[in-house]
mmCIF file of C-alpha atoms in Angstrom:
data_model
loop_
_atom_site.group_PDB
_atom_site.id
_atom_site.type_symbol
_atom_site.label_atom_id
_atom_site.label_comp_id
_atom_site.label_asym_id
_atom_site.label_seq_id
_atom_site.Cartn_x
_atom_site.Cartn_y
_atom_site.Cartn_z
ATOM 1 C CA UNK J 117 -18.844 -58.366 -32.179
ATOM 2 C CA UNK J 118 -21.377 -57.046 -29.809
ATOM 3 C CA UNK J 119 -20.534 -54.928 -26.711
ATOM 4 C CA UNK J 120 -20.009 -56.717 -23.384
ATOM 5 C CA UNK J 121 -22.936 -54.884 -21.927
ATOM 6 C CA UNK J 122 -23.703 -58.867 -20.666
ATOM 7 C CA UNK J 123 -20.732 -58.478 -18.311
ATOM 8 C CA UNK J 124 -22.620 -56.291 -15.910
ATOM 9 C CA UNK J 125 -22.243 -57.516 -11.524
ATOM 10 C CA UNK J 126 -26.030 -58.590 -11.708
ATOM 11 C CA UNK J 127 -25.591 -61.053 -14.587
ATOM 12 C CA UNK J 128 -21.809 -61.855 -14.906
ATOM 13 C CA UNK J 129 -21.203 -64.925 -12.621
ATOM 14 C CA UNK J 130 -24.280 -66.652 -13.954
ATOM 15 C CA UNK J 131 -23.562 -65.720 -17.303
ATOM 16 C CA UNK J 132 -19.878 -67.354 -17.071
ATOM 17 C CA UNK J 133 -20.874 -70.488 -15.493
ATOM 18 C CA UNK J 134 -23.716 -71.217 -17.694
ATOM 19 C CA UNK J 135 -20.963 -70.845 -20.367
ATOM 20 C CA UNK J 136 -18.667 -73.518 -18.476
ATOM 21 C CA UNK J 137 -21.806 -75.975 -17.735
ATOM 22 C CA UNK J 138 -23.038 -75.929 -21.110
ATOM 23 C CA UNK J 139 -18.878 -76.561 -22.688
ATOM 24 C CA UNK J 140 -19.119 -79.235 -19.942
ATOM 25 C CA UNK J 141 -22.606 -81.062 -21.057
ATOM 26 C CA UNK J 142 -21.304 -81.470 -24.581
ATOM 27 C CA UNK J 143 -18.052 -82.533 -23.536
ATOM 28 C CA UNK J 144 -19.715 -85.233 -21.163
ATOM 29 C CA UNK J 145 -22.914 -86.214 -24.405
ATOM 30 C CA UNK J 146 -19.743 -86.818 -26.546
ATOM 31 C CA UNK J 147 -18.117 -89.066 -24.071
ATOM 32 C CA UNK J 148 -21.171 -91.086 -23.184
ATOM 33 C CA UNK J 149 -21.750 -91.853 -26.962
ATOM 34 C CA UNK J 150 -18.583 -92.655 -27.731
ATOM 35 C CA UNK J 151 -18.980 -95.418 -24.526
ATOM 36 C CA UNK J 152 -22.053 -96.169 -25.947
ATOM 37 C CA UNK J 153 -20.945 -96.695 -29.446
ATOM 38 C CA UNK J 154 -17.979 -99.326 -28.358
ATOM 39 C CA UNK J 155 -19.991 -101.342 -25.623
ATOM 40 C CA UNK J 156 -23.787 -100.535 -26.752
ATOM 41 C CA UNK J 157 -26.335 -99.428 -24.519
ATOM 42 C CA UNK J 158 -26.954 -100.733 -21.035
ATOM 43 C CA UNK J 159 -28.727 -100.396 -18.553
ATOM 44 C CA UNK J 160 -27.901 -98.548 -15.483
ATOM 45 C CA UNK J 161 -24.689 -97.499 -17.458
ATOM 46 C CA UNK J 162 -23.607 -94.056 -15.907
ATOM 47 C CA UNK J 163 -20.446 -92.449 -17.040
ATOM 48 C CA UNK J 164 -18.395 -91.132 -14.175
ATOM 49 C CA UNK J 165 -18.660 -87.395 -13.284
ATOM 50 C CA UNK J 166 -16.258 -84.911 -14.325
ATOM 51 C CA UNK J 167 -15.462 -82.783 -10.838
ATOM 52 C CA UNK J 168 -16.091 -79.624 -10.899
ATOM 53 C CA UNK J 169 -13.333 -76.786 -12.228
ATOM 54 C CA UNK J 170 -12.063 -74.543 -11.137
ATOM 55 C CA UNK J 171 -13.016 -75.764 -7.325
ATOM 56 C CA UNK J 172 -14.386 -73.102 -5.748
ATOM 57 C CA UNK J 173 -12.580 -71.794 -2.540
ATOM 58 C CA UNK J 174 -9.626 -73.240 -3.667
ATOM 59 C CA UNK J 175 -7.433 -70.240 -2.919
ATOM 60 C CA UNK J 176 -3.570 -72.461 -3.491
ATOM 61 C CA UNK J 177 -5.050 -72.255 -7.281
ATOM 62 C CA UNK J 178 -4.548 -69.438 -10.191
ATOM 63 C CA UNK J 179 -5.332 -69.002 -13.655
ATOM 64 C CA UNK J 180 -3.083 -67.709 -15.771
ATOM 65 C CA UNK J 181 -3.726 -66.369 -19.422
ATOM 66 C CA UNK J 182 -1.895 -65.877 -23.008
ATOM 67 C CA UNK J 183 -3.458 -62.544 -24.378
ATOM 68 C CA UNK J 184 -3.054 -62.399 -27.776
ATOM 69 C CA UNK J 185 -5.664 -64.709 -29.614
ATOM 70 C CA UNK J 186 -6.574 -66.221 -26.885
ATOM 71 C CA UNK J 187 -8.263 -63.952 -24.804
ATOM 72 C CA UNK J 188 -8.394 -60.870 -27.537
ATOM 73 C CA UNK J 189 -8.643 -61.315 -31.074
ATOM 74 C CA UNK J 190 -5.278 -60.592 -33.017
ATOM 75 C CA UNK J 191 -2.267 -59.184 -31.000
ATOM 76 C CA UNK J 192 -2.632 -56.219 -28.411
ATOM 77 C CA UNK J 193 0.169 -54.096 -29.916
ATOM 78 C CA UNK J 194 -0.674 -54.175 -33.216
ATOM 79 C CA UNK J 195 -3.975 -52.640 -31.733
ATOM 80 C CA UNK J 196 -2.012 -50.547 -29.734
ATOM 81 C CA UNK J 197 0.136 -48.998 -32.918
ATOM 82 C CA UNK J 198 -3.082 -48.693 -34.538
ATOM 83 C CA UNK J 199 -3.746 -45.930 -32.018
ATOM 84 C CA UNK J 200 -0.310 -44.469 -31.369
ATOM 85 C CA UNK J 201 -0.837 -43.330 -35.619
ATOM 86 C CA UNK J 202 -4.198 -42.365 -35.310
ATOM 87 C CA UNK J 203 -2.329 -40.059 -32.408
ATOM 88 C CA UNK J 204 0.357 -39.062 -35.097
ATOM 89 C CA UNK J 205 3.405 -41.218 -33.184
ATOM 90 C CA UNK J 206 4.490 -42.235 -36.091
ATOM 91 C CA UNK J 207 3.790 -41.966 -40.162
ATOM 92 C CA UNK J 208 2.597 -44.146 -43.146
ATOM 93 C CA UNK J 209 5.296 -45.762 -43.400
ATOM 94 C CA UNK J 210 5.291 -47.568 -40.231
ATOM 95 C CA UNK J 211 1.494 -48.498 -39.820
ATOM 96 C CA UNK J 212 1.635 -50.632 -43.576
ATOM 97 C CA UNK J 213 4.424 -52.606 -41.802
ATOM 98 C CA UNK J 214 1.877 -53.029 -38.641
ATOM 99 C CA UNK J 215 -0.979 -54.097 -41.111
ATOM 100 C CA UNK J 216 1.149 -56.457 -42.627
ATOM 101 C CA UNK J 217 2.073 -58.110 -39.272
ATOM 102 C CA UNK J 218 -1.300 -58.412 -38.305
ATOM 103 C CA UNK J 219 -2.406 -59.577 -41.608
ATOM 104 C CA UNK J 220 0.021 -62.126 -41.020
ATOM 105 C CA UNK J 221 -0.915 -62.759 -37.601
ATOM 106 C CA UNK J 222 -4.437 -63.586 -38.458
ATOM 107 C CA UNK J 223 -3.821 -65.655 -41.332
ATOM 108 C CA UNK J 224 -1.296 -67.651 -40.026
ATOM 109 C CA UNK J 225 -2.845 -67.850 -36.545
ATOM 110 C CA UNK J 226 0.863 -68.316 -34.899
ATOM 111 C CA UNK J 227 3.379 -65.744 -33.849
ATOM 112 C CA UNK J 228 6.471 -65.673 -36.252
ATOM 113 C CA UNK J 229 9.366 -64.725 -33.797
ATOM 114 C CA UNK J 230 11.140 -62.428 -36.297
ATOM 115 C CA UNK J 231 8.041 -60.617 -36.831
ATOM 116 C CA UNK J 232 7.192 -60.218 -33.400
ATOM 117 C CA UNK J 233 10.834 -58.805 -32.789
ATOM 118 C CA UNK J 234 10.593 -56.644 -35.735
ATOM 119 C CA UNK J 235 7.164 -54.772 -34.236
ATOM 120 C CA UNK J 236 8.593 -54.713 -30.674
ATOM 121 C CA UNK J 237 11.599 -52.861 -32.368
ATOM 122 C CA UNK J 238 9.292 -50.734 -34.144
ATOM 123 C CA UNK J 239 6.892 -50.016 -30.554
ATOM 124 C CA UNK J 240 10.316 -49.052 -28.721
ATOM 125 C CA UNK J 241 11.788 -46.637 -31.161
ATOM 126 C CA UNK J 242 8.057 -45.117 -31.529
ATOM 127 C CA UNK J 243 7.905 -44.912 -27.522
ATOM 128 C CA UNK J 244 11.202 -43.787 -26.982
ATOM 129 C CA UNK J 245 11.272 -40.073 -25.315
ATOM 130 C CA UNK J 246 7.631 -40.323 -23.751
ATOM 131 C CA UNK J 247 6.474 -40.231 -20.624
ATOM 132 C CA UNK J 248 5.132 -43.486 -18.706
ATOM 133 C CA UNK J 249 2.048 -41.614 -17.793
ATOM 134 C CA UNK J 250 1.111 -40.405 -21.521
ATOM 135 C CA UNK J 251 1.331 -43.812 -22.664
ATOM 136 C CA UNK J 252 -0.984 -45.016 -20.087
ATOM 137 C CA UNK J 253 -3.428 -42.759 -20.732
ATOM 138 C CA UNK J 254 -3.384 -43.432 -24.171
ATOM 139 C CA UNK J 255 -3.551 -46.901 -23.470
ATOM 140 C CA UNK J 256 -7.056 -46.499 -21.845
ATOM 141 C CA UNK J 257 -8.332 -44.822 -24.710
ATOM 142 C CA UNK J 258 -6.808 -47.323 -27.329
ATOM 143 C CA UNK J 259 -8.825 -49.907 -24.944
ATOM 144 C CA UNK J 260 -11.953 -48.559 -25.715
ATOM 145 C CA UNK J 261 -11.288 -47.875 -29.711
ATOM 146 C CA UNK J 262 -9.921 -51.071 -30.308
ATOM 147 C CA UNK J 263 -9.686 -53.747 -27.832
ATOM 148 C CA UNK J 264 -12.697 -54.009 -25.945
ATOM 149 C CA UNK J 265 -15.000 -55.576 -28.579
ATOM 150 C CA UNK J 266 -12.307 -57.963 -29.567
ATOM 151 C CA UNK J 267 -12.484 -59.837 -26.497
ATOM 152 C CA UNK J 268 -13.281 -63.243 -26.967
ATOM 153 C CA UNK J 269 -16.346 -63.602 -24.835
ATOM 154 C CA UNK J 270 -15.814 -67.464 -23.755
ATOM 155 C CA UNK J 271 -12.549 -67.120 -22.701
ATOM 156 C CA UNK J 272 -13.612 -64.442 -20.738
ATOM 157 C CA UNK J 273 -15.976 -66.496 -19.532
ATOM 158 C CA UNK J 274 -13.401 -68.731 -18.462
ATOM 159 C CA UNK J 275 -11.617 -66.674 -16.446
ATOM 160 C CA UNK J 276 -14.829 -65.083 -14.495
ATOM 161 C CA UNK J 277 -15.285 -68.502 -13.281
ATOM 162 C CA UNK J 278 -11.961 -68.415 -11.961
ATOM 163 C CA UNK J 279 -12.400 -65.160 -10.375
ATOM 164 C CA UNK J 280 -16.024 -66.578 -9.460
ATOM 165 C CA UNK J 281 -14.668 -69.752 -7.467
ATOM 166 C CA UNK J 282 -12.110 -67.044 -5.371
ATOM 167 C CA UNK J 283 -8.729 -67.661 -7.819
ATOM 168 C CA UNK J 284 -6.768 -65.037 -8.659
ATOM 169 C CA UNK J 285 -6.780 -64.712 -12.505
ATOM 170 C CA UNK J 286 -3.239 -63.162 -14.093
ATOM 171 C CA UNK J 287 -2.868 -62.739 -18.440
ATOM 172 C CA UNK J 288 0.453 -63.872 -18.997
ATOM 173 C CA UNK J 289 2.069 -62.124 -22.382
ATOM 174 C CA UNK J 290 4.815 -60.454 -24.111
ATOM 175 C CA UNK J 291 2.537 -57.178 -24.558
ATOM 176 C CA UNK J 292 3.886 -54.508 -22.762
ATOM 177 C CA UNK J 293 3.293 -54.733 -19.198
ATOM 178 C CA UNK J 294 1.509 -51.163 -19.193
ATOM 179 C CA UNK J 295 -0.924 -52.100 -22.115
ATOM 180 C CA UNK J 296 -1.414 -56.053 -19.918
ATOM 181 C CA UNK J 297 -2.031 -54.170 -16.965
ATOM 182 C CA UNK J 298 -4.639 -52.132 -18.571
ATOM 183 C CA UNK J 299 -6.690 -54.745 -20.205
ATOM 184 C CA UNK J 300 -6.267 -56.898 -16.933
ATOM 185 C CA UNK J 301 -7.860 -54.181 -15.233
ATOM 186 C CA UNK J 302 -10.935 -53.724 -17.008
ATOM 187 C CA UNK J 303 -11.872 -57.643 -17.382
ATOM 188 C CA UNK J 304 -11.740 -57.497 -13.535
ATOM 189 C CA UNK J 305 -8.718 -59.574 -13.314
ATOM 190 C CA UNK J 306 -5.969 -60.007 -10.534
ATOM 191 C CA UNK J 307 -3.096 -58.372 -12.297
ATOM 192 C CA UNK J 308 -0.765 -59.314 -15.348
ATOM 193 C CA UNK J 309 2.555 -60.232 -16.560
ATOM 194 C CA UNK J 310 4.673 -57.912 -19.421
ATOM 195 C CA UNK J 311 7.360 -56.919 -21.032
ATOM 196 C CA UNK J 312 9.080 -54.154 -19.600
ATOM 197 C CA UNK J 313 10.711 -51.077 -21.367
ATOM 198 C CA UNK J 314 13.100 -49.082 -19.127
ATOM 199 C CA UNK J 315 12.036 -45.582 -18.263
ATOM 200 C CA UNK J 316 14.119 -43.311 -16.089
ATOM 201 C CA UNK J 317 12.368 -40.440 -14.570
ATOM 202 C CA UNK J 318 9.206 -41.948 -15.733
ATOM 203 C CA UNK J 319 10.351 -41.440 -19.859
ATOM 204 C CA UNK J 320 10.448 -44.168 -22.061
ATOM 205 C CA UNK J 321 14.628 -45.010 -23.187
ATOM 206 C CA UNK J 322 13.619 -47.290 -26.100
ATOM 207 C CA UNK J 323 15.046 -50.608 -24.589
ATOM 208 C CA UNK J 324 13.705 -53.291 -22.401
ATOM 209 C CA UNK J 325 14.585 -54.453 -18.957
ATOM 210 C CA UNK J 326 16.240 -57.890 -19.953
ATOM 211 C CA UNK J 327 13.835 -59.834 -22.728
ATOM 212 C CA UNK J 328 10.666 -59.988 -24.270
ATOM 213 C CA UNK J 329 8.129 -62.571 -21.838
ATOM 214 C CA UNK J 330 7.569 -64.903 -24.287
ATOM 215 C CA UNK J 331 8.315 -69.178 -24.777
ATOM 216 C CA UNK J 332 10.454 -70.296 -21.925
ATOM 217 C CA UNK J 333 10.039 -66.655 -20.419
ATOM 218 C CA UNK J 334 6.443 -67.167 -19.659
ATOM 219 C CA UNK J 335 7.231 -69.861 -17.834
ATOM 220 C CA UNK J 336 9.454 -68.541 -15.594
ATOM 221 C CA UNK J 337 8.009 -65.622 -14.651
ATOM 222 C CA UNK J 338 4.411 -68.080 -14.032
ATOM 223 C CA UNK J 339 6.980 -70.249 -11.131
ATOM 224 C CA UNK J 340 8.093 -67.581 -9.631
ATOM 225 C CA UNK J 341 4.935 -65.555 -9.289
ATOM 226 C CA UNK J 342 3.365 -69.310 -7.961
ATOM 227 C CA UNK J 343 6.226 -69.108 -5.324
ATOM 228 C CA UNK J 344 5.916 -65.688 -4.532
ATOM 229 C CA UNK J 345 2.038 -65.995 -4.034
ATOM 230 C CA UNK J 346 2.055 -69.294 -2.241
ATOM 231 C CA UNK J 347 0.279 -71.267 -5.171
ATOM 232 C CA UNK J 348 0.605 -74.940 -5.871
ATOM 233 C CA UNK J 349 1.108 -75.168 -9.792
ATOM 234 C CA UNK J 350 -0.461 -78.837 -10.038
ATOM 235 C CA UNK J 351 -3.894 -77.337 -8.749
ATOM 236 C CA UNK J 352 -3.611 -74.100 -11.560
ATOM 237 C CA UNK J 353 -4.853 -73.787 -14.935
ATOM 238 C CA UNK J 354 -2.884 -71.865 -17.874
ATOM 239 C CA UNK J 355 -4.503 -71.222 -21.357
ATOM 240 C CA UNK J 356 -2.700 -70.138 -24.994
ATOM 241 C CA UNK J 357 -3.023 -70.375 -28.411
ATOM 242 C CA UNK J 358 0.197 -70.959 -29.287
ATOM 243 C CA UNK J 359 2.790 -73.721 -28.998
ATOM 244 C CA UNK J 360 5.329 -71.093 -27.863
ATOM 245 C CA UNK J 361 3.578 -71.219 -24.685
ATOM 246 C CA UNK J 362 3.890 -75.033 -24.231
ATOM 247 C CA UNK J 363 6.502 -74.649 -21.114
ATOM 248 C CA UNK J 364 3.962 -72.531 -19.374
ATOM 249 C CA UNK J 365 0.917 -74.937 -20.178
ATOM 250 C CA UNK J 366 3.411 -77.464 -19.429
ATOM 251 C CA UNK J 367 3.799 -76.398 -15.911
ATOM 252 C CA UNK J 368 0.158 -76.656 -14.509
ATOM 253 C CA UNK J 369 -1.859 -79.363 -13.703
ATOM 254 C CA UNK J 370 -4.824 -77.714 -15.755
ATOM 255 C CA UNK J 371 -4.075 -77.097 -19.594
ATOM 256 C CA UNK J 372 -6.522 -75.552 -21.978
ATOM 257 C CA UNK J 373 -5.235 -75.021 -25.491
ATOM 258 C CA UNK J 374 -7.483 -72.008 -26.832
ATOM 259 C CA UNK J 375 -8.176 -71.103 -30.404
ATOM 260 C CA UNK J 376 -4.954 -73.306 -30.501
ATOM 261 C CA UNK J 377 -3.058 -73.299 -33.932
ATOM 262 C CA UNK J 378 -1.548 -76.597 -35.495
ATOM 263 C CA UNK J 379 1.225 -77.536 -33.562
ATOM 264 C CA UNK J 380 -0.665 -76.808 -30.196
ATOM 265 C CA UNK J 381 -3.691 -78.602 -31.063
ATOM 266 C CA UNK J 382 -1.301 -81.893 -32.096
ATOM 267 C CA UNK J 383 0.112 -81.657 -28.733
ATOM 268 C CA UNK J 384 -2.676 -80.885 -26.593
ATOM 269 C CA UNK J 385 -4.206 -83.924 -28.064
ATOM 270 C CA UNK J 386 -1.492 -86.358 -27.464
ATOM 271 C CA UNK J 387 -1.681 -85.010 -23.583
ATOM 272 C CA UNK J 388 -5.576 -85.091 -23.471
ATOM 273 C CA UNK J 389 -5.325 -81.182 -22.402
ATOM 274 C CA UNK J 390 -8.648 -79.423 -22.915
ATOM 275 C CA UNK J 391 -9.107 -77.662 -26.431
ATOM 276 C CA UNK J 392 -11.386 -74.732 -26.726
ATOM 277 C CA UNK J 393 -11.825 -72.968 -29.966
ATOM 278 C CA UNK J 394 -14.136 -69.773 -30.558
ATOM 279 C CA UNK J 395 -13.293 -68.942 -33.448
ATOM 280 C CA UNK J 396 -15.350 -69.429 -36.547
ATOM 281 C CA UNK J 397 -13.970 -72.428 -38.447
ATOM 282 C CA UNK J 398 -10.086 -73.401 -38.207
ATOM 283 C CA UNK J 399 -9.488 -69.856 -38.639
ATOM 284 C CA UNK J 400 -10.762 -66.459 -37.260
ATOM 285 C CA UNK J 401 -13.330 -65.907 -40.151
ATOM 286 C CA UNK J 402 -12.486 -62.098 -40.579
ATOM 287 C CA UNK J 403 -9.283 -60.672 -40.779
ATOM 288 C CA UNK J 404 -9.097 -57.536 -38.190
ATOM 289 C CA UNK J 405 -5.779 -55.040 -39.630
ATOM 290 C CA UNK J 406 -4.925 -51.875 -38.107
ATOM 291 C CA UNK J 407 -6.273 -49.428 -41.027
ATOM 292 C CA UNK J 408 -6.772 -45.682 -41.020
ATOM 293 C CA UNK J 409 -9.270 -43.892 -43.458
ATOM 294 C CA UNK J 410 -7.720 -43.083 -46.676
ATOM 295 C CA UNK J 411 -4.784 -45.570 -46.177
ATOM 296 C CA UNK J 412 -5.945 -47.790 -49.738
ATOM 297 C CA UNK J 413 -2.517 -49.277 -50.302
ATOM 298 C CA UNK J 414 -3.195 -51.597 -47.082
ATOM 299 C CA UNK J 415 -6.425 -52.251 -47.869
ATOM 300 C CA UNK J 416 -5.293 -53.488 -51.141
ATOM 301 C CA UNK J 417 -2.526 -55.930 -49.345
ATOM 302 C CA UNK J 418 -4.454 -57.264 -46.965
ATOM 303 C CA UNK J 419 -7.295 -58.239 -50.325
ATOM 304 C CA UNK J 420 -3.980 -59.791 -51.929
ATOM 305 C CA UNK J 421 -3.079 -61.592 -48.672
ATOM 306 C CA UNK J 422 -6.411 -63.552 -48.371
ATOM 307 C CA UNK J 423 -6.564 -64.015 -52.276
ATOM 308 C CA UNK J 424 -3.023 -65.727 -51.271
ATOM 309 C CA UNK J 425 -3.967 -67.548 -48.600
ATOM 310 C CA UNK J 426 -7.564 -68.959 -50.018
ATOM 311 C CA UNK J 427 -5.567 -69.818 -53.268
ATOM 312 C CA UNK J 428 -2.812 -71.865 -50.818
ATOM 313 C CA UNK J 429 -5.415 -74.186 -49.152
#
């Protein structure tokens, strides 16, 4: 994927809404031909215009945002382990686990709750003993290595025109809220909402403050961030991949389902929610693993995976 040297301050709001105008043309020439196929061509027929989103000025609006696979490809802390071994936090051993779960991940294009609890497990017991501020500086440099070209660039888009129109823009995920924060930060958005590990003194304890933000979690913490900041939910727009995050789509009066996988898309199209998918096909078309030179044995499971999954369909 190229670099997002197109997201410079000269070139980024026109570059986002040109994005959003040309999604909107298409979705407006398939309308108008599906009118025209049922009650043939007429004249003087003109569809009704779609209003403009998000309104601009409208400052009682928000955006919030799922992170993994919809706004970066694959899941943030499988990206994030990737660097923690390259940094020797932990051995072989546990980065074939992580390339299996993001094997999975990208094959399967949902999050499998007992997996995701397995690698949060894994990311506390590797954490546990260091300092806040070490992480976070890791975390910047694990941004650049391997999370900054997997942006998807039209959902980025999407939220530029949010920040464009005066919104506040927030990714929503069950990431840690020190790697969210991060990644917030450098796509120039308003903030974001994580899991939180304990520290005391500023050191990691290996446990979390209550659970992970994720289902019915997400949604919560979306209404009370709404009341806190004075924003009326009907007039704010959520976006995920994943039918997990159904009760926080659920909430706004703007859905998008993004990259969504198959239970999602069903029920985004039974609602008429917006669907937006960037990836290439039904499925991402390459499979991104954490990997280290040298390290054949994954390399090797993640060729059996796709044999698996190609043989499957």
């Amino acid at each position: 994927m190229a670099a997002l040297g197109w997201l410079t301050p000269r070139r980024r709001s026109a570059t986002a809404r040109s994005v959003l105008a040309g999604e909107a043309a298409a979705e407006a020439a398939r309308k108008t031909s599906q009118q025209l196929d049922e009650f043939g061509t007429l004249d003087g027929f003109a569809p009704p215009a779609e209003p403009d989103f998000p309104v601009l000025g409208d400052d009682r609006a928000a955006a919030f945002f799922d992170l993994d696979n919809t706004v970066m490809q694959g899941a943030a802390i499988f990206h994030f382990g990737r660097g923690l071994y390259k940094r020797k936090f932990f051995q072989r051993r546990e980065l074939a686990r992580f390339a299996w779960q993001q094997t999975w991940f990208r094959l399967a294009g949902v999050e499998d709750p007992e997996h995701m609890q397995d690698v949060r497990e894994s990311a506390l017991s590797i954490v546990k003993g260091h300092r806040v501020s070490e992480l976070m500086s890791i975390g910047e440099e694990i941004y650049d290595e391997y999370m900054a070209d997997r942006i998807w660039p039209g959902t980025r888009a999407l939220a530029q025109a949010h920040l464009d129109a005066g919104q506040k823009v927030w990714l929503v995920t069950a990431a840690p809220v020190e790697t969210a924060t991060i990644i917030a930060r450098r796509l120039g958005l308003t903030g974001a909402l994580g899991t939180v590990a304990e520290s005391v003194d500023g050191v990691y304890t290996g446990k979390l403050v209550g659970e992970p933000l994720h289902g019915p979690a997400k949604a919560e913490a979306v209404r009370a961030l709404a009341a806190a900041e004075g924003l009326e939910l009907a007039r704010c727009a959520a976006y995920s991949d994943s039918h997990n995050d159904i009760p926080m789509l659920s909430l706004v009066g703007h859905p998008y389902a993004i990259n969504p996988d198959t239970k999602l898309r069903k029920h985004a199209r039974e609602r008429e929610w917006r669907l937006r998918d960037y990836r290439t096909g039904r499925k991402a078309a390459k499979v991104g693993i954490p990997a280290a030179a040298g390290v054949g044995a994954i390399a090797g499971g993640t060729a059996a995976a796709v044999a698996l999954h190609r043989r499957r369909r």
